[in-house]
PDB file of C-alpha atoms in Angstrom:
ATOM      1  CA  MET N   1      69.286 147.066  62.512  1.00 42.00           C
ATOM      2  CA  ARG N   2      72.697 148.009  63.886  1.00 44.00           C
ATOM      3  CA  SER N   3      73.136 151.367  65.548  1.00 44.00           C
ATOM      4  CA  ALA N   4      75.667 153.803  64.108  1.00 47.00           C
ATOM      5  CA  ARG N   5      77.952 153.147  67.050  1.00 45.00           C
ATOM      6  CA  GLU N   6      77.910 149.393  66.396  1.00 48.00           C
ATOM      7  CA  GLN N   7      78.464 149.913  62.668  1.00 46.00           C
ATOM      8  CA  TYR N   8      81.264 152.477  62.793  1.00 46.00           C
ATOM      9  CA  GLY N   9      82.660 152.103  66.307  1.00 48.00           C
ATOM     10  CA  GLU N  10      82.905 155.825  66.914  1.00 44.00           C
ATOM     11  CA  GLU N  11      83.258 156.710  70.562  1.00 39.00           C
ATOM     12  CA  THR N  12      85.334 159.489  72.088  1.00 35.00           C
ATOM     13  CA  GLY N  13      88.952 158.351  72.026  1.00 35.00           C
ATOM     14  CA  THR N  14      88.513 155.549  69.476  1.00 34.00           C
ATOM     15  CA  ARG N  15      89.500 155.663  65.809  1.00 38.00           C
ATOM     16  CA  ALA N  16      88.182 153.909  62.739  1.00 39.00           C
ATOM     17  CA  ARG N  17      90.418 154.558  59.741  1.00 39.00           C
ATOM     18  CA  THR N  18      89.591 154.389  56.072  1.00 40.00           C
ATOM     19  CA  ALA N  19      91.184 155.717  52.885  1.00 40.00           C
ATOM     20  CA  ALA N  20      89.626 158.489  50.807  1.00 41.00           C
ATOM     21  CA  TYR N  21      91.115 161.231  48.660  1.00 43.00           C
ATOM     22  CA  GLY N  22      94.477 159.533  49.110  1.00 40.00           C
ATOM     23  CA  ARG N  23      94.607 160.031  52.861  1.00 48.00           C
ATOM     24  CA  GLU N  24      93.470 158.391  56.065  1.00 52.00           C
ATOM     25  CA  ILE N  25      90.162 159.512  57.578  1.00 74.00           C
ATOM     26  CA  ALA N  26      89.746 159.103  61.324  1.00 81.00           C
ATOM     27  CA  VAL N  27      86.231 158.993  62.728  1.00 92.00           C
ATOM     28  CA  THR N  28      87.030 160.469  66.119  1.00 96.00           C
ATOM     29  CA  ALA N  29      85.718 162.962  68.643  1.00 96.00           C
ATOM     30  CA  ASP N  30      89.214 163.744  69.942  1.00 96.00           C
ATOM     31  CA  GLY N  31      90.124 167.426  70.035  1.00 97.00           C
ATOM     32  CA  LEU N  32      86.703 168.873  69.259  1.00 98.00           C
ATOM     33  CA  PRO N  33      85.836 172.347  70.544  1.00 98.00           C
ATOM     34  CA  GLU N  34      84.003 172.139  73.842  1.00 98.00           C
ATOM     35  CA  TRP N  35      80.735 173.423  72.369  1.00 98.00           C
ATOM     36  CA  LEU N  36      80.552 170.413  70.004  1.00 98.00           C
ATOM     37  CA  THR N  37      80.921 167.863  72.804  1.00 97.00           C
ATOM     38  CA  PRO N  38      77.132 167.557  73.379  1.00 98.00           C
ATOM     39  CA  VAL N  39      76.620 166.696  69.692  1.00 98.00           C
ATOM     40  CA  ALA N  40      79.356 164.050  69.745  1.00 98.00           C
ATOM     41  CA  ARG N  41      77.987 162.586  72.960  1.00 97.00           C
ATOM     42  CA  ALA N  42      74.468 162.382  71.553  1.00 97.00           C
ATOM     43  CA  ALA N  43      75.712 160.832  68.283  1.00 96.00           C
ATOM     44  CA  ALA N  44      77.381 157.997  70.186  1.00 95.00           C
ATOM     45  CA  THR N  45      74.151 156.812  71.798  1.00 95.00           C
ATOM     46  CA  ILE N  46      71.214 158.031  69.711  1.00 97.00           C
ATOM     47  CA  GLU N  47      68.816 155.433  68.319  1.00 96.00           C
ATOM     48  CA  PRO N  48      67.197 155.583  64.859  1.00 96.00           C
ATOM     49  CA  ARG N  49      63.652 156.214  66.129  1.00 96.00           C
ATOM     50  CA  GLN N  50      64.893 159.136  68.192  1.00 97.00           C
ATOM     51  CA  LEU N  51      65.750 160.844  64.902  1.00 96.00           C
ATOM     52  CA  SER N  52      62.838 159.962  62.637  1.00 94.00           C
ATOM     53  CA  ARG N  53      59.813 157.715  62.255  1.00 92.00           C
ATOM     54  CA  PHE N  54      60.936 157.021  58.684  1.00 91.00           C
ATOM     55  CA  LEU N  55      63.455 154.184  58.904  1.00 93.00           C
ATOM     56  CA  PRO N  56      65.023 152.197  56.039  1.00 94.00           C
ATOM     57  CA  PRO N  57      63.222 149.110  54.742  1.00 92.00           C
ATOM     58  CA  GLU N  58      64.778 145.691  55.311  1.00 88.00           C
ATOM     59  CA  SER N  59      65.945 145.732  51.690  1.00 87.00           C
ATOM     60  CA  GLY N  60      66.011 148.175  48.817  1.00 87.00           C
ATOM     61  CA  GLY N  61      66.403 151.922  48.791  1.00 92.00           C
ATOM     62  CA  ARG N  62      69.208 153.950  47.265  1.00 95.00           C
ATOM     63  CA  GLN N  63      72.158 154.312  49.618  1.00 96.00           C
ATOM     64  CA  SER N  64      73.257 157.912  50.159  1.00 97.00           C
ATOM     65  CA  ALA N  65      74.965 160.157  52.693  1.00 98.00           C
ATOM     66  CA  VAL N  66      74.941 163.796  53.767  1.00 98.00           C
ATOM     67  CA  LEU N  67      77.580 165.866  55.529  1.00 98.00           C
ATOM     68  CA  ILE N  68      76.397 167.791  58.593  1.00 98.00           C
ATOM     69  CA  LEU N  69      79.321 170.175  58.911  1.00 98.00           C
ATOM     70  CA  PHE N  70      79.775 172.429  61.935  1.00 98.00           C
ATOM     71  CA  GLY N  71      82.164 175.359  61.793  1.00 98.00           C
ATOM     72  CA  GLN N  72      83.163 178.396  63.840  1.00 98.00           C
ATOM     73  CA  GLY N  73      81.938 181.608  62.212  1.00 96.00           C
ATOM     74  CA  PRO N  74      81.860 185.323  63.058  1.00 96.00           C
ATOM     75  CA  ARG N  75      78.731 184.794  65.180  1.00 96.00           C
ATOM     76  CA  GLY N  76      79.870 181.563  66.776  1.00 97.00           C
ATOM     77  CA  PRO N  77      79.028 177.954  65.828  1.00 98.00           C
ATOM     78  CA  GLU N  78      77.451 177.559  62.408  1.00 98.00           C
ATOM     79  CA  LEU N  79      76.210 174.893  60.003  1.00 98.00           C
ATOM     80  CA  LEU N  80      76.946 174.533  56.279  1.00 98.00           C
ATOM     81  CA  LEU N  81      73.942 174.243  53.938  1.00 98.00           C
ATOM     82  CA  LEU N  82      73.261 174.600  50.237  1.00 97.00           C
ATOM     83  CA  GLU N  83      70.216 175.541  48.205  1.00 95.00           C
ATOM     84  CA  ARG N  84      69.331 173.263  45.328  1.00 88.00           C
ATOM     85  CA  ALA N  85      68.842 174.822  41.901  1.00 83.00           C
ATOM     86  CA  GLY N  86      65.273 175.835  41.128  1.00 62.00           C
ATOM     87  CA  THR N  87      65.355 173.979  37.808  1.00 60.00           C
ATOM     88  CA  LEU N  88      65.928 170.519  39.269  1.00 56.00           C
ATOM     89  CA  ARG N  89      63.201 167.904  38.831  1.00 54.00           C
ATOM     90  CA  SER N  90      63.121 166.980  42.530  1.00 55.00           C
ATOM     91  CA  HIS N  91      63.430 169.153  45.645  1.00 55.00           C
ATOM     92  CA  ALA N  92      63.991 172.241  43.461  1.00 58.00           C
ATOM     93  CA  GLY N  93      65.064 175.293  45.444  1.00 76.00           C
ATOM     94  CA  GLN N  94      65.104 173.372  48.714  1.00 88.00           C
ATOM     95  CA  PRO N  95      67.915 173.960  51.249  1.00 95.00           C
ATOM     96  CA  SER N  96      69.766 170.795  52.241  1.00 96.00           C
ATOM     97  CA  PHE N  97      72.985 169.368  53.580  1.00 98.00           C
ATOM     98  CA  PRO N  98      75.688 168.618  51.008  1.00 97.00           C
ATOM     99  CA  GLY N  99      75.411 164.990  49.960  1.00 96.00           C
ATOM    100  CA  GLY N 100      74.126 162.442  47.516  1.00 95.00           C
ATOM    101  CA  ALA N 101      74.105 158.813  46.446  1.00 96.00           C
ATOM    102  CA  LEU N 102      77.014 156.472  47.065  1.00 97.00           C
ATOM    103  CA  ASP N 103      79.222 155.694  44.072  1.00 97.00           C
ATOM    104  CA  PRO N 104      80.918 152.294  43.666  1.00 95.00           C
ATOM    105  CA  GLU N 105      84.311 153.834  44.481  1.00 94.00           C
ATOM    106  CA  ASP N 106      82.975 154.996  47.865  1.00 95.00           C
ATOM    107  CA  GLY N 107      83.003 151.408  49.064  1.00 93.00           C
ATOM    108  CA  ASP N 108      80.798 149.312  51.304  1.00 93.00           C
ATOM    109  CA  PRO N 109      77.535 151.006  52.407  1.00 93.00           C
ATOM    110  CA  GLU N 110      77.719 148.824  55.517  1.00 90.00           C
ATOM    111  CA  GLY N 111      81.226 150.079  56.262  1.00 91.00           C
ATOM    112  CA  HIS N 112      82.821 153.443  55.602  1.00 90.00           C
ATOM    113  CA  GLY N 113      81.287 154.051  52.197  1.00 95.00           C
ATOM    114  CA  PRO N 114      78.879 156.699  53.563  1.00 96.00           C
ATOM    115  CA  VAL N 115      81.749 158.674  55.119  1.00 97.00           C
ATOM    116  CA  ARG N 116      83.619 158.718  51.814  1.00 97.00           C
ATOM    117  CA  ALA N 117      80.442 159.617  49.914  1.00 97.00           C
ATOM    118  CA  ALA N 118      79.525 162.506  52.227  1.00 98.00           C
ATOM    119  CA  LEU N 119      82.965 164.107  51.848  1.00 98.00           C
ATOM    120  CA  ARG N 120      83.120 163.455  48.104  1.00 98.00           C
ATOM    121  CA  GLU N 121      79.683 164.932  47.467  1.00 97.00           C
ATOM    122  CA  ALA N 122      80.453 167.968  49.640  1.00 98.00           C
ATOM    123  CA  LYS N 123      83.588 168.597  47.589  1.00 98.00           C
ATOM    124  CA  GLU N 124      81.721 168.203  44.293  1.00 96.00           C
ATOM    125  CA  GLU N 125      78.839 170.466  45.322  1.00 96.00           C
ATOM    126  CA  THR N 126      80.557 173.194  47.354  1.00 97.00           C
ATOM    127  CA  GLY N 127      84.264 173.011  46.530  1.00 97.00           C
ATOM    128  CA  LEU N 128      84.963 172.074  50.140  1.00 97.00           C
ATOM    129  CA  ASP N 129      88.444 170.665  50.847  1.00 97.00           C
ATOM    130  CA  PRO N 130      87.798 167.399  52.774  1.00 96.00           C
ATOM    131  CA  ALA N 131      91.308 167.602  54.256  1.00 95.00           C
ATOM    132  CA  GLY N 132      90.059 170.344  56.576  1.00 97.00           C
ATOM    133  CA  VAL N 133      87.154 168.280  57.928  1.00 97.00           C
ATOM    134  CA  GLN N 134      87.299 166.096  61.036  1.00 97.00           C
ATOM    135  CA  VAL N 135      84.589 163.439  60.922  1.00 98.00           C
ATOM    136  CA  PHE N 136      83.514 162.939  64.523  1.00 98.00           C
ATOM    137  CA  GLY N 137      80.387 160.836  64.266  1.00 97.00           C
ATOM    138  CA  VAL N 138      77.906 158.968  62.086  1.00 97.00           C
ATOM    139  CA  LEU N 139      74.187 158.958  62.843  1.00 98.00           C
ATOM    140  CA  PRO N 140      71.840 156.011  62.191  1.00 97.00           C
ATOM    141  CA  ARG N 141      70.594 155.557  58.657  1.00 97.00           C
ATOM    142  CA  LEU N 142      67.254 157.207  57.893  1.00 97.00           C
ATOM    143  CA  TYR N 143      64.771 156.981  55.039  1.00 96.00           C
ATOM    144  CA  ILE N 144      63.174 159.504  52.680  1.00 94.00           C
ATOM    145  CA  PRO N 145      60.033 157.725  51.403  1.00 91.00           C
ATOM    146  CA  VAL N 146      59.267 160.197  48.599  1.00 87.00           C
ATOM    147  CA  SER N 147      62.628 159.557  46.903  1.00 89.00           C
ATOM    148  CA  GLY N 148      63.513 156.110  48.236  1.00 93.00           C
ATOM    149  CA  PHE N 149      66.883 157.285  49.573  1.00 94.00           C
ATOM    150  CA  VAL N 150      68.466 155.564  52.568  1.00 97.00           C
ATOM    151  CA  VAL N 151      70.492 158.393  54.086  1.00 98.00           C
ATOM    152  CA  THR N 152      73.454 158.187  56.451  1.00 98.00           C
ATOM    153  CA  PRO N 153      74.125 161.545  58.178  1.00 98.00           C
ATOM    154  CA  VAL N 154      77.870 162.091  58.716  1.00 98.00           C
ATOM    155  CA  LEU N 155      78.918 164.625  61.355  1.00 98.00           C
ATOM    156  CA  GLY N 156      81.931 166.828  60.701  1.00 98.00           C
ATOM    157  CA  TRP N 157      83.924 169.601  62.398  1.00 98.00           C
ATOM    158  CA  TRP N 158      85.306 172.189  59.973  1.00 98.00           C
ATOM    159  CA  ARG N 159      88.699 172.306  61.625  1.00 97.00           C
ATOM    160  CA  GLU N 160      90.395 174.126  58.737  1.00 97.00           C
ATOM    161  CA  PRO N 161      87.805 176.130  56.746  1.00 96.00           C
ATOM    162  CA  THR N 162      88.328 176.667  53.015  1.00 95.00           C
ATOM    163  CA  PRO N 163      86.363 178.805  50.535  1.00 96.00           C
ATOM    164  CA  VAL N 164      83.103 177.255  49.356  1.00 97.00           C
ATOM    165  CA  GLY N 165      80.507 178.115  46.732  1.00 97.00           C
ATOM    166  CA  ALA N 166      78.176 176.600  44.162  1.00 96.00           C
ATOM    167  CA  VAL N 167      80.366 174.454  41.895  1.00 95.00           C
ATOM    168  CA  ASP N 168      77.625 173.747  39.338  1.00 92.00           C
ATOM    169  CA  GLN N 169      74.844 176.334  39.103  1.00 89.00           C
ATOM    170  CA  ALA N 170      72.674 173.769  37.295  1.00 88.00           C
ATOM    171  CA  GLU N 171      72.575 171.765  40.517  1.00 89.00           C
ATOM    172  CA  THR N 172      73.266 174.241  43.325  1.00 93.00           C
ATOM    173  CA  ALA N 173      71.903 177.773  43.545  1.00 93.00           C
ATOM    174  CA  ARG N 174      74.048 178.831  46.482  1.00 95.00           C
ATOM    175  CA  VAL N 175      76.098 177.608  49.430  1.00 97.00           C
ATOM    176  CA  PHE N 176      75.691 179.323  52.785  1.00 97.00           C
ATOM    177  CA  THR N 177      76.267 178.973  56.513  1.00 98.00           C
ATOM    178  CA  VAL N 178      73.685 179.413  59.253  1.00 98.00           C
ATOM    179  CA  PRO N 179      74.673 180.368  62.819  1.00 98.00           C
ATOM    180  CA  VAL N 180      73.453 177.839  65.351  1.00 98.00           C
ATOM    181  CA  ALA N 181      72.162 180.840  67.326  1.00 98.00           C
ATOM    182  CA  ASP N 182      69.706 181.529  64.473  1.00 98.00           C
ATOM    183  CA  LEU N 183      68.609 177.887  64.347  1.00 98.00           C
ATOM    184  CA  THR N 184      67.849 177.859  68.072  1.00 98.00           C
ATOM    185  CA  ASP N 185      66.157 181.288  68.063  1.00 98.00           C
ATOM    186  CA  PRO N 186      62.394 180.694  68.599  1.00 98.00           C
ATOM    187  CA  GLU N 187      61.657 183.597  66.223  1.00 98.00           C
ATOM    188  CA  HIS N 188      63.168 181.572  63.374  1.00 98.00           C
ATOM    189  CA  ARG N 189      61.314 178.351  64.110  1.00 98.00           C
ATOM    190  CA  VAL N 190      58.049 177.296  62.470  1.00 98.00           C
ATOM    191  CA  THR N 191      56.092 174.185  61.577  1.00 97.00           C
ATOM    192  CA  THR N 192      55.396 173.310  57.943  1.00 96.00           C
ATOM    193  CA  ARG N 193      52.263 171.542  56.734  1.00 92.00           C
ATOM    194  CA  HIS N 194      52.297 169.809  53.363  1.00 87.00           C
ATOM    195  CA  PRO N 195      49.048 169.258  51.403  1.00 87.00           C
ATOM    196  CA  SER N 196      49.674 165.529  51.888  1.00 83.00           C
ATOM    197  CA  GLY N 197      49.121 166.095  55.601  1.00 84.00           C
ATOM    198  CA  HIS N 198      52.761 165.754  56.700  1.00 85.00           C
ATOM    199  CA  VAL N 199      53.715 168.185  59.454  1.00 93.00           C
ATOM    200  CA  GLY N 200      57.307 168.864  60.477  1.00 95.00           C
ATOM    201  CA  PRO N 201      59.720 171.397  61.987  1.00 97.00           C
ATOM    202  CA  ALA N 202      61.249 174.133  59.859  1.00 98.00           C
ATOM    203  CA  PHE N 203      63.578 177.128  60.116  1.00 98.00           C
ATOM    204  CA  LEU N 204      63.328 180.582  58.536  1.00 97.00           C
ATOM    205  CA  VAL N 205      66.999 181.535  58.165  1.00 97.00           C
ATOM    206  CA  GLN N 206      69.246 183.240  55.593  1.00 93.00           C
ATOM    207  CA  ASP N 207      66.285 184.135  53.343  1.00 93.00           C
ATOM    208  CA  ALA N 208      65.380 180.457  53.124  1.00 94.00           C
ATOM    209  CA  LEU N 209      62.821 178.040  54.518  1.00 95.00           C
ATOM    210  CA  VAL N 210      64.684 174.954  55.707  1.00 97.00           C
ATOM    211  CA  TRP N 211      62.191 172.080  55.985  1.00 95.00           C
ATOM    212  CA  GLY N 212      61.734 168.381  55.288  1.00 94.00           C
ATOM    213  CA  PHE N 213      64.482 165.858  55.986  1.00 95.00           C
ATOM    214  CA  THR N 214      67.145 168.515  56.605  1.00 97.00           C
ATOM    215  CA  ALA N 215      65.064 170.443  59.126  1.00 97.00           C
ATOM    216  CA  GLY N 216      64.009 167.241  60.857  1.00 97.00           C
ATOM    217  CA  VAL N 217      67.612 166.182  61.451  1.00 98.00           C
ATOM    218  CA  ILE N 218      68.640 169.669  62.609  1.00 98.00           C
ATOM    219  CA  ASP N 219      65.674 169.734  64.992  1.00 98.00           C
ATOM    220  CA  ARG N 220      66.688 166.420  66.578  1.00 98.00           C
ATOM    221  CA  ILE N 221      70.350 167.435  66.868  1.00 98.00           C
ATOM    222  CA  LEU N 222      69.373 170.649  68.655  1.00 98.00           C
ATOM    223  CA  HIS N 223      67.100 168.660  70.966  1.00 98.00           C
ATOM    224  CA  TYR N 224      69.525 165.887  71.930  1.00 98.00           C
ATOM    225  CA  ALA N 225      72.499 168.244  72.204  1.00 98.00           C
ATOM    226  CA  GLY N 226      70.527 170.242  74.758  1.00 98.00           C
ATOM    227  CA  TRP N 227      70.548 173.375  72.588  1.00 98.00           C
ATOM    228  CA  GLU N 228      66.813 173.586  71.927  1.00 98.00           C
ATOM    229  CA  ILE N 229      64.910 176.632  73.198  1.00 98.00           C
ATOM    230  CA  PRO N 230      61.118 176.328  73.606  1.00 97.00           C
ATOM    231  CA  TRP N 231      59.324 177.629  70.505  1.00 97.00           C
ATOM    232  CA  ASP N 232      55.789 178.071  69.213  1.00 97.00           C
ATOM    233  CA  ARG N 233      54.869 174.870  67.372  1.00 95.00           C
ATOM    234  CA  ASP N 234      51.507 176.348  66.380  1.00 95.00           C
ATOM    235  CA  LYS N 235      53.177 178.882  64.066  1.00 96.00           C
ATOM    236  CA  GLN N 236      52.692 177.190  60.692  1.00 94.00           C
ATOM    237  CA  VAL N 237      53.906 177.782  57.152  1.00 92.00           C
ATOM    238  CA  PRO N 238      51.906 175.978  54.422  1.00 91.00           C
ATOM    239  CA  LEU N 239      53.663 174.176  51.576  1.00 90.00           C
ATOM    240  CA  ASP N 240      52.263 173.494  48.119  1.00 81.00           C
ATOM    241  CA  TRP N 241      52.245 170.279  46.064  1.00 68.00           C
ATOM    242  CA  ARG N 242      55.419 171.348  44.212  1.00 66.00           C
ATOM    243  CA  SER N 243      57.389 171.193  47.455  1.00 64.00           C
TER     244      SER N 243
END
């Protein structure tokens, strides 16, 4: 399996261009704020198994992408998340990154299709203007066994913020930002235990429990960016079978 760096060629100072929304998208770490440099550096070298033990199968799986969007808020660096509608059949009420399955018009899943899909889905779900986003990295593809999704995490810097909100209340309950300071605060960190036996990191932030795939990726980004603060991994929150 190719690493994200081999697939997309993103290294500081290099550009890989592709068309989407009628404009050129550059995957580049040039001009990022200094505080984002550790994330960009980690993204350029990180290996799939450093992010998750759930890796895509050799074939099959539904190709998808999520946008991990960092911005500068009133309390410093922050991350954009949304909460899925409670009426959805899968992952109801669960916080997540904006994102979804690739559409044919997004292009090659082995090329820049995931970048296009992440920006398109973020626009459709939150009203985000992709023109204000600088894509600075693409992480290795991961796998969500329960849904069969092969997920490519796309890293973005919200260079020119625009208003966001739930575009379709039937799909998205709310859109919100979480300060990175809250994500790193040990008081907001817990471990979740599912009845199936799965145990994973989680965050209690913005009146929400962020867990599962989203929390796992955030946890690894904090770790490899050097932002992680020691926290009590014995503090557990149980989940039920509906989760």
